[in-house]
XYZ file of C-alpha atoms in Angstrom:
518
model
C -145.240 -116.484 -219.254
C -142.296 -116.706 -221.674
C -143.295 -113.349 -223.230
C -143.217 -111.580 -219.845
C -139.938 -113.310 -218.973
C -138.284 -111.974 -222.148
C -138.703 -108.411 -220.925
C -137.438 -109.380 -217.457
C -134.312 -111.005 -218.934
C -133.521 -107.927 -221.025
C -134.088 -105.655 -218.019
C -131.838 -107.789 -215.801
C -129.035 -107.817 -218.402
C -129.261 -104.057 -218.966
C -128.676 -103.348 -215.254
C -125.999 -106.020 -214.735
C -122.283 -105.440 -215.208
C -121.736 -108.910 -216.720
C -123.411 -112.269 -217.218
C -126.313 -113.273 -215.010
C -127.322 -116.700 -213.663
C -130.943 -117.665 -214.196
C -131.045 -119.619 -210.919
C -130.138 -116.443 -208.980
C -132.159 -113.972 -211.017
C -135.282 -116.095 -211.590
C -135.175 -118.743 -208.844
C -138.898 -119.537 -208.878
C -139.307 -119.941 -212.650
C -138.923 -123.446 -214.179
C -135.810 -123.968 -216.295
C -137.938 -125.025 -219.304
C -139.704 -121.645 -219.275
C -136.388 -119.804 -218.957
C -134.916 -121.763 -221.869
C -137.917 -120.998 -224.064
C -137.396 -117.263 -223.499
C -133.636 -117.516 -224.042
C -134.127 -119.458 -227.284
C -136.314 -116.685 -228.677
C -133.780 -114.050 -227.690
C -130.896 -116.170 -228.949
C -132.523 -116.629 -232.369
C -132.225 -112.839 -232.806
C -128.687 -112.743 -231.355
C -129.909 -110.499 -228.555
C -128.416 -112.786 -225.894
C -125.829 -115.527 -225.652
C -126.304 -118.239 -223.081
C -124.787 -121.525 -221.995
C -126.336 -124.315 -219.982
C -124.879 -125.309 -216.620
C -125.900 -128.647 -215.118
C -125.141 -129.259 -211.470
C -126.339 -131.323 -208.549
C -127.721 -129.509 -205.514
C -128.272 -130.839 -202.005
C -131.731 -130.303 -200.557
C -132.665 -130.671 -196.904
C -135.409 -133.086 -195.945
C -138.195 -132.052 -193.571
C -136.325 -133.631 -190.673
C -133.114 -131.808 -191.660
C -134.967 -128.474 -191.799
C -136.040 -129.044 -188.196
C -132.461 -129.914 -187.163
C -131.060 -126.788 -188.864
C -133.528 -124.691 -186.860
C -133.706 -126.468 -183.482
C -130.539 -128.553 -183.296
C -129.634 -132.195 -183.916
C -131.042 -135.175 -182.059
C -127.715 -135.875 -180.350
C -127.395 -132.244 -179.248
C -130.886 -132.338 -177.735
C -129.999 -135.497 -175.808
C -126.748 -133.935 -174.523
C -128.497 -130.746 -173.352
C -131.181 -132.783 -171.541
C -128.502 -134.906 -169.780
C -126.436 -131.811 -168.923
C -129.440 -130.116 -167.299
C -129.979 -133.176 -165.082
C -127.091 -132.591 -162.688
C -127.341 -136.007 -161.031
C -127.859 -137.761 -164.361
C -130.916 -138.602 -166.463
C -132.782 -141.891 -166.400
C -132.922 -143.545 -169.840
C -136.631 -144.258 -169.362
C -137.347 -140.522 -168.894
C -135.506 -139.441 -172.092
C -138.441 -139.769 -174.605
C -140.705 -137.557 -172.483
C -138.036 -134.816 -172.407
C -136.564 -134.762 -175.954
C -139.259 -136.629 -177.912
C -139.441 -140.209 -179.207
C -137.452 -139.593 -182.411
C -134.553 -137.823 -180.665
C -134.570 -140.424 -177.877
C -134.309 -143.150 -180.494
C -131.588 -141.642 -182.735
C -129.734 -139.174 -180.490
C -128.033 -141.363 -177.821
C -126.089 -143.466 -180.337
C -124.543 -140.429 -182.006
C -123.897 -138.732 -178.624
C -122.123 -141.885 -177.341
C -120.046 -141.980 -180.559
C -118.976 -138.344 -180.100
C -118.123 -138.995 -176.438
C -120.569 -136.383 -175.160
C -122.394 -138.694 -172.727
C -121.840 -142.002 -170.963
C -124.082 -144.714 -169.607
C -124.090 -145.543 -165.884
C -126.442 -148.490 -165.335
C -129.872 -147.044 -166.189
C -128.607 -143.458 -166.087
C -127.081 -141.147 -168.683
C -124.377 -138.686 -167.515
C -122.549 -135.865 -169.356
C -118.857 -136.252 -170.220
C -118.252 -132.579 -171.027
C -119.674 -129.137 -170.289
C -120.057 -127.877 -173.907
C -120.291 -129.248 -177.437
C -120.348 -128.051 -181.032
C -123.415 -129.228 -182.933
C -121.584 -130.158 -186.132
C -124.619 -131.729 -187.812
C -126.638 -128.528 -187.352
C -123.805 -126.399 -188.757
C -123.397 -128.698 -191.772
C -127.109 -128.559 -192.555
C -127.190 -124.765 -192.182
C -124.311 -124.485 -194.653
C -126.097 -126.765 -197.124
C -129.342 -124.839 -196.722
C -127.620 -121.606 -197.739
C -125.203 -122.857 -200.431
C -127.034 -126.002 -201.634
C -123.749 -127.886 -201.319
C -120.864 -128.546 -198.921
C -117.109 -128.201 -199.428
C -116.560 -131.791 -198.256
C -118.362 -134.343 -200.503
C -118.068 -136.934 -197.723
C -120.410 -134.827 -195.568
C -123.096 -134.947 -198.276
C -122.637 -138.712 -198.569
C -122.947 -139.215 -194.792
C -126.033 -137.012 -194.516
C -127.662 -138.871 -197.436
C -127.131 -142.141 -195.569
C -128.893 -140.570 -192.573
C -131.707 -139.478 -194.931
C -131.227 -135.848 -193.981
C -130.241 -134.706 -197.472
C -131.327 -135.558 -201.018
C -129.665 -134.484 -204.242
C -131.375 -133.189 -207.349
C -130.196 -132.136 -210.782
C -130.542 -128.414 -211.377
C -130.287 -126.719 -214.751
C -129.287 -123.077 -214.794
C -128.224 -120.725 -217.559
C -125.420 -118.230 -217.722
C -126.760 -115.369 -219.853
C -124.810 -112.480 -221.375
C -125.552 -109.741 -223.904
C -125.491 -110.712 -227.585
C -124.227 -108.662 -230.560
C -127.759 -107.334 -231.244
C -128.762 -106.708 -227.632
C -131.532 -104.180 -227.043
C -133.744 -103.413 -224.084
C -136.897 -103.817 -226.162
C -138.043 -107.035 -227.838
C -139.767 -106.115 -231.093
C -142.319 -108.587 -232.418
C -141.381 -110.174 -235.734
C -143.965 -110.870 -238.392
C -143.865 -114.324 -239.917
C -146.034 -113.608 -242.977
C -146.097 -110.826 -245.550
C -149.823 -110.160 -246.003
C -151.844 -108.409 -248.700
C -152.873 -105.744 -246.159
C -149.206 -104.928 -245.448
C -148.539 -104.486 -249.156
C -151.629 -102.358 -249.689
C -151.019 -100.065 -246.708
C -147.245 -99.918 -247.044
C -146.783 -101.024 -243.419
C -144.413 -103.754 -244.594
C -141.690 -101.071 -244.742
C -141.752 -100.631 -240.973
C -142.370 -104.137 -239.678
C -139.673 -106.618 -238.675
C -139.984 -109.781 -240.743
C -138.736 -113.019 -239.231
C -135.782 -114.312 -241.288
C -135.819 -117.791 -242.788
C -133.779 -120.400 -240.954
C -132.216 -122.382 -243.768
C -130.279 -124.545 -241.282
C -133.360 -125.946 -239.551
C -134.277 -129.561 -240.188
C -137.522 -130.272 -241.955
C -140.287 -132.335 -240.399
C -139.941 -136.061 -240.943
C -142.383 -137.164 -243.608
C -144.249 -140.341 -242.676
C -143.600 -143.050 -245.236
C -143.427 -146.778 -245.668
C -140.224 -148.718 -245.127
C -138.870 -152.006 -246.389
C -138.378 -154.651 -243.737
C -134.701 -155.663 -243.295
C -135.617 -159.157 -244.483
C -136.893 -157.712 -247.758
C -133.709 -155.678 -248.151
C -131.526 -158.740 -247.679
C -133.839 -160.793 -249.908
C -133.365 -158.251 -252.692
C -129.596 -158.516 -252.328
C -129.791 -162.320 -252.437
C -131.808 -162.174 -255.656
C -129.298 -159.807 -257.235
C -126.453 -162.153 -256.293
C -128.259 -165.137 -257.803
C -129.072 -163.272 -261.022
C -125.476 -162.053 -261.247
C -124.307 -165.688 -261.037
C -126.617 -166.864 -263.818
C -129.524 -168.354 -261.834
C -133.207 -168.438 -262.772
C -135.898 -167.923 -260.131
C -138.294 -170.787 -259.390
C -142.010 -170.224 -258.646
C -142.655 -170.733 -254.930
C -146.260 -169.737 -254.233
C -147.327 -173.259 -253.165
C -147.203 -173.130 -249.366
C -149.164 -176.407 -249.146
C -147.499 -179.484 -250.628
C -148.174 -183.206 -250.614
C -145.989 -185.590 -248.701
C -144.873 -186.915 -252.101
C -143.188 -183.696 -253.251
C -142.129 -182.582 -249.764
C -140.687 -185.938 -248.606
C -141.036 -189.049 -250.806
C -139.585 -187.616 -254.004
C -136.585 -186.497 -251.936
C -135.985 -190.078 -250.761
C -137.109 -189.227 -247.199
C -138.523 -192.447 -245.678
C -142.081 -192.386 -244.411
C -140.867 -193.289 -240.908
C -138.434 -190.364 -240.764
C -138.733 -188.213 -237.573
C -139.082 -185.065 -239.706
C -142.520 -186.345 -240.741
C -143.781 -186.581 -237.164
C -146.479 -184.213 -235.915
C -144.018 -182.511 -233.569
C -141.890 -181.409 -236.521
C -144.377 -180.841 -239.365
C -147.687 -178.984 -239.712
C -150.295 -181.215 -241.415
C -153.453 -179.890 -243.071
C -156.717 -181.181 -241.561
C -159.182 -180.037 -244.234
C -158.696 -181.442 -246.803
C -156.228 -183.970 -245.396
C -155.216 -185.567 -248.723
C -154.480 -184.585 -252.331
C -154.443 -186.435 -255.658
C -151.418 -188.244 -257.020
C -148.890 -186.158 -258.987
C -150.283 -185.131 -262.366
C -149.531 -182.787 -265.239
C -150.138 -179.098 -264.685
C -152.825 -177.195 -266.570
C -151.730 -175.347 -269.696
C -150.957 -172.279 -267.580
C -150.230 -173.651 -264.136
C -151.465 -171.574 -261.233
C -148.296 -172.222 -259.276
C -146.172 -171.412 -262.368
C -148.022 -168.196 -263.125
C -145.394 -166.170 -261.276
C -142.480 -168.088 -262.778
C -139.922 -166.476 -265.060
C -140.673 -166.543 -268.804
C -137.637 -168.762 -269.388
C -138.957 -171.443 -267.030
C -142.425 -171.313 -268.557
C -141.207 -171.554 -272.126
C -139.102 -174.615 -271.387
C -142.214 -176.693 -270.661
C -144.241 -175.929 -273.785
C -145.118 -179.049 -275.734
C -143.441 -181.360 -273.191
C -145.099 -184.395 -271.667
C -144.074 -186.111 -268.455
C -145.230 -189.519 -267.251
C -146.217 -188.762 -263.661
C -147.547 -192.256 -263.052
C -144.164 -193.736 -264.004
C -142.440 -191.212 -261.704
C -144.770 -192.216 -258.858
C -144.016 -195.904 -259.368
C -140.253 -195.255 -259.585
C -140.263 -193.341 -256.292
C -142.393 -196.011 -254.638
C -140.102 -198.821 -255.849
C -136.936 -197.001 -254.717
C -138.409 -196.743 -251.221
C -139.804 -200.271 -251.005
C -137.240 -202.526 -252.655
C -134.605 -200.298 -254.211
C -133.738 -199.422 -257.805
C -130.942 -197.849 -259.855
C -128.288 -199.695 -257.824
C -129.837 -198.860 -254.435
C -131.347 -201.382 -252.034
C -133.876 -198.756 -250.829
C -135.355 -198.600 -247.339
C -137.214 -201.944 -247.678
C -140.512 -201.024 -246.034
C -144.106 -201.078 -247.350
C -144.743 -197.713 -249.048
C -148.131 -196.229 -248.027
C -149.917 -194.183 -250.692
C -152.072 -192.292 -248.163
C -148.964 -191.116 -246.289
C -147.521 -189.803 -249.533
C -150.720 -187.906 -250.364
C -151.099 -186.137 -247.001
C -151.109 -182.354 -247.277
C -148.492 -180.434 -245.292
C -147.254 -176.896 -244.912
C -143.988 -177.226 -246.784
C -141.032 -177.725 -244.492
C -138.518 -176.609 -247.119
C -138.473 -175.143 -250.608
C -136.561 -178.231 -251.777
C -140.012 -179.539 -252.737
C -140.046 -176.861 -255.463
C -136.494 -177.776 -256.498
C -137.600 -181.403 -256.876
C -140.530 -180.332 -259.021
C -138.273 -178.273 -261.302
C -135.648 -181.026 -261.600
C -138.407 -183.410 -262.680
C -139.303 -180.898 -265.405
C -135.617 -180.667 -266.339
C -135.514 -184.433 -266.971
C -137.446 -183.869 -270.219
C -134.431 -182.022 -271.625
C -131.401 -182.687 -269.368
C -128.875 -179.849 -269.546
C -126.833 -177.626 -267.209
C -129.202 -175.435 -265.190
C -129.163 -173.094 -262.214
C -132.348 -172.453 -260.215
C -133.029 -170.518 -256.998
C -135.955 -169.564 -254.807
C -136.522 -167.440 -251.693
C -139.738 -167.964 -249.782
C -141.364 -168.957 -246.505
C -141.306 -172.446 -245.000
C -142.852 -173.892 -241.845
C -141.495 -176.106 -239.063
C -143.189 -177.170 -235.849
C -140.274 -175.975 -233.713
C -139.943 -174.407 -230.265
C -139.431 -170.669 -230.558
C -136.209 -169.275 -229.089
C -133.567 -166.634 -229.875
C -132.519 -168.345 -233.118
C -135.571 -170.423 -234.162
C -139.103 -169.633 -235.349
C -141.999 -171.836 -236.452
C -141.997 -170.058 -239.820
C -139.022 -168.537 -241.569
C -137.586 -167.883 -245.014
C -135.389 -170.301 -246.914
C -132.972 -169.406 -249.680
C -132.830 -172.437 -251.966
C -130.284 -173.029 -254.715
C -129.829 -175.847 -257.220
C -127.054 -176.371 -259.778
C -127.388 -179.259 -262.241
C -124.432 -180.151 -264.456
C -122.093 -182.947 -265.455
C -118.876 -183.666 -263.563
C -119.699 -181.753 -260.364
C -117.745 -182.567 -257.157
C -118.033 -181.806 -253.441
C -114.966 -179.535 -253.623
C -116.768 -177.469 -256.228
C -119.744 -177.086 -253.852
C -117.484 -175.837 -251.022
C -115.786 -173.396 -253.364
C -119.130 -172.149 -254.642
C -120.410 -171.575 -251.075
C -117.293 -169.537 -250.258
C -117.766 -167.371 -253.350
C -121.499 -167.059 -252.700
C -121.131 -165.907 -249.090
C -118.185 -163.641 -249.925
C -120.588 -161.685 -252.119
C -122.643 -161.183 -248.961
C -119.644 -159.972 -246.952
C -119.522 -163.151 -244.817
C -116.027 -164.609 -244.916
C -115.905 -166.686 -241.726
C -117.396 -170.036 -242.742
C -117.148 -173.554 -241.431
C -118.387 -176.764 -243.037
C -119.457 -179.727 -240.931
C -120.302 -183.222 -242.252
C -124.003 -183.952 -241.838
C -126.732 -186.394 -242.813
C -129.644 -185.665 -245.117
C -131.823 -188.410 -246.616
C -131.675 -186.822 -250.069
C -128.022 -185.680 -250.263
C -124.771 -187.593 -249.979
C -122.296 -186.227 -249.105
C -123.984 -183.522 -246.962
C -122.620 -180.483 -245.120
C -123.916 -177.982 -242.590
C -122.699 -174.417 -243.121
C -121.855 -172.180 -240.146
C -121.187 -168.432 -240.131
C -119.659 -166.477 -237.249
C -122.133 -164.063 -235.576
C -120.221 -161.113 -234.120
C -123.134 -160.017 -231.906
C -123.659 -163.448 -230.328
C -119.900 -164.088 -230.447
C -120.420 -167.636 -231.636
C -120.813 -169.772 -234.744
C -124.416 -169.938 -236.001
C -125.778 -172.479 -238.475
C -126.851 -170.598 -241.605
C -127.435 -173.377 -244.092
C -127.407 -176.982 -245.213
C -125.999 -178.376 -248.437
C -124.999 -181.483 -250.317
C -125.163 -183.402 -253.580
C -128.531 -184.984 -254.404
C -128.573 -188.776 -254.225
C -129.131 -190.991 -257.297
C -132.241 -192.397 -255.544
C -133.745 -188.921 -255.878
C -132.515 -187.965 -259.361
C -132.757 -191.146 -261.422
C -136.480 -191.819 -260.761
C -137.078 -188.448 -262.437
C -135.349 -189.633 -265.590
C -132.172 -187.552 -265.256
C -128.970 -189.119 -266.707
C -126.772 -191.196 -264.408
C -123.774 -188.900 -264.984
C -125.654 -185.701 -264.096
C -124.831 -184.305 -260.665
C -126.864 -181.744 -258.753
C -125.785 -179.395 -255.950
C -128.543 -178.476 -253.537
C -128.475 -176.106 -250.593
C -130.897 -174.322 -248.346
C -129.869 -171.186 -246.511
C -131.835 -169.295 -243.914
C -132.702 -165.716 -244.849
C -133.066 -164.691 -241.194
C -129.608 -165.768 -239.983
C -127.558 -163.706 -242.501
C -129.903 -160.780 -241.790
C -129.230 -161.132 -238.058
C -125.486 -161.167 -238.718
C -125.667 -158.139 -241.040
C -127.870 -156.000 -238.781
C -126.442 -157.198 -235.451
C -129.758 -158.672 -234.246
C -129.312 -161.092 -231.350
C -132.878 -162.414 -231.082
C -134.703 -163.633 -234.192
C -138.034 -162.670 -232.573
C -136.976 -159.023 -232.861
C -136.652 -159.538 -236.632
C -139.900 -161.348 -237.446
C -143.110 -161.496 -235.450
C -145.063 -159.385 -232.978
C -141.948 -158.181 -231.125
C -140.522 -156.296 -234.120
C -139.732 -152.652 -233.314
C -141.135 -150.466 -236.108
C -138.420 -147.876 -235.445
C -135.884 -150.612 -236.220
C -137.643 -151.256 -239.546
C -137.876 -147.570 -240.462
C -134.407 -146.455 -239.405
C -132.180 -149.192 -240.830
C -130.489 -148.323 -244.125
C -130.634 -150.287 -247.341
C -128.278 -153.233 -247.092
C -125.267 -154.015 -249.231
C -124.252 -157.501 -248.265
C -120.678 -157.205 -249.475
C -120.137 -153.948 -247.542
C -119.489 -153.453 -243.814
């Protein structure tokens, strides 16, 4: 079809004095077919064309009948005029039809053509101009009307619909010719052997065309932001902790952090407990090459060689701190239950790993900086900003002489490296930190402050049972990986970032992130 149309376009242009309109020259041919032919001609500079979009008015079936036979109101008037003594209203449908009898009188009354006399209709004038019929005839010929209000009124009466029409204004190009010569796309061996290549037209290369998109994998935005977090931590002198233990005991996840066994966070509605097996052994020394340390950094592994820790003493210290108090604390003063401490849970925070590493640090107390980024699990209701599983960025700084002001200053420097400068700190309560602070960042997309982390200084009841010195202080903070990612990528609903609602186009099209850049 497009091949035949090419010849027709060239023939029409050769006989025309100027540009032609495709809608006038080829009214029955779809615009997509016309464009295909024009694109082929345009690629050889044989024609130049521009696209014209316009709305046209189209008569409905009822309007076509009115344009031919007259409007409903005109039919009613003519029937009343013919009845010299007047026309009974009850007789009107049998004379002009049900539709005209239903619609026509109202419009005829409005125009003042007829009047009602009891049950009779009488004419008010001897002649009328059927304006509706004239308007529709004009629209039928021109596909429009000089007065836009007429189109609007007729659309309300459902006599006219509008449709978008694409037409092309076509004129001769610099290489116009009446004949379209086929171009060869390949130079074949037969052409070279016969010498016919000298006479054929070879299609030129289009070096401006875009290549086909090559299917490939793409990093999820969370992985991009995670990479930036790791670089920031390494730049600031941190070592990465091993985090591949998704299942922890209540001891490491709660008790060692001085979280009481009656704390609401340990309820079933907040924590996922393992049913098989339900319990683990008491804390004990790792094998020579610990499975959960296998992915740790060489520095962390080498620090533990030849070291021995008394896990039974640590267990008893933690138990005593909870039950009756120790190290200057009165404790929670409740009976500590071993089975509660040994219950297996999906870890609710990576602070369990931080606790494990600080216990290792107690063998050789010294300034240290640890971090981890991995998944944690909470039995929470899913909404725009919460999921049942998410990623936590955990940081720990152990040193002597640390203060709360230093923690605030560090958080400001840390988030500035991510390009987040609007921060607020709110006093909070955590069982294992005192003082404690919630960290809020301003989300431009949601236009509100969003909690992005929790922080504080670990309590002596947590640190001293490990064997760390009394004068050693430890900063601890947990930051969500999802919230900063939402802020950076302008995501309003966390379910569009992680889970079954993630748009793969969003994953593939987003650029690599630089947290400190806009």
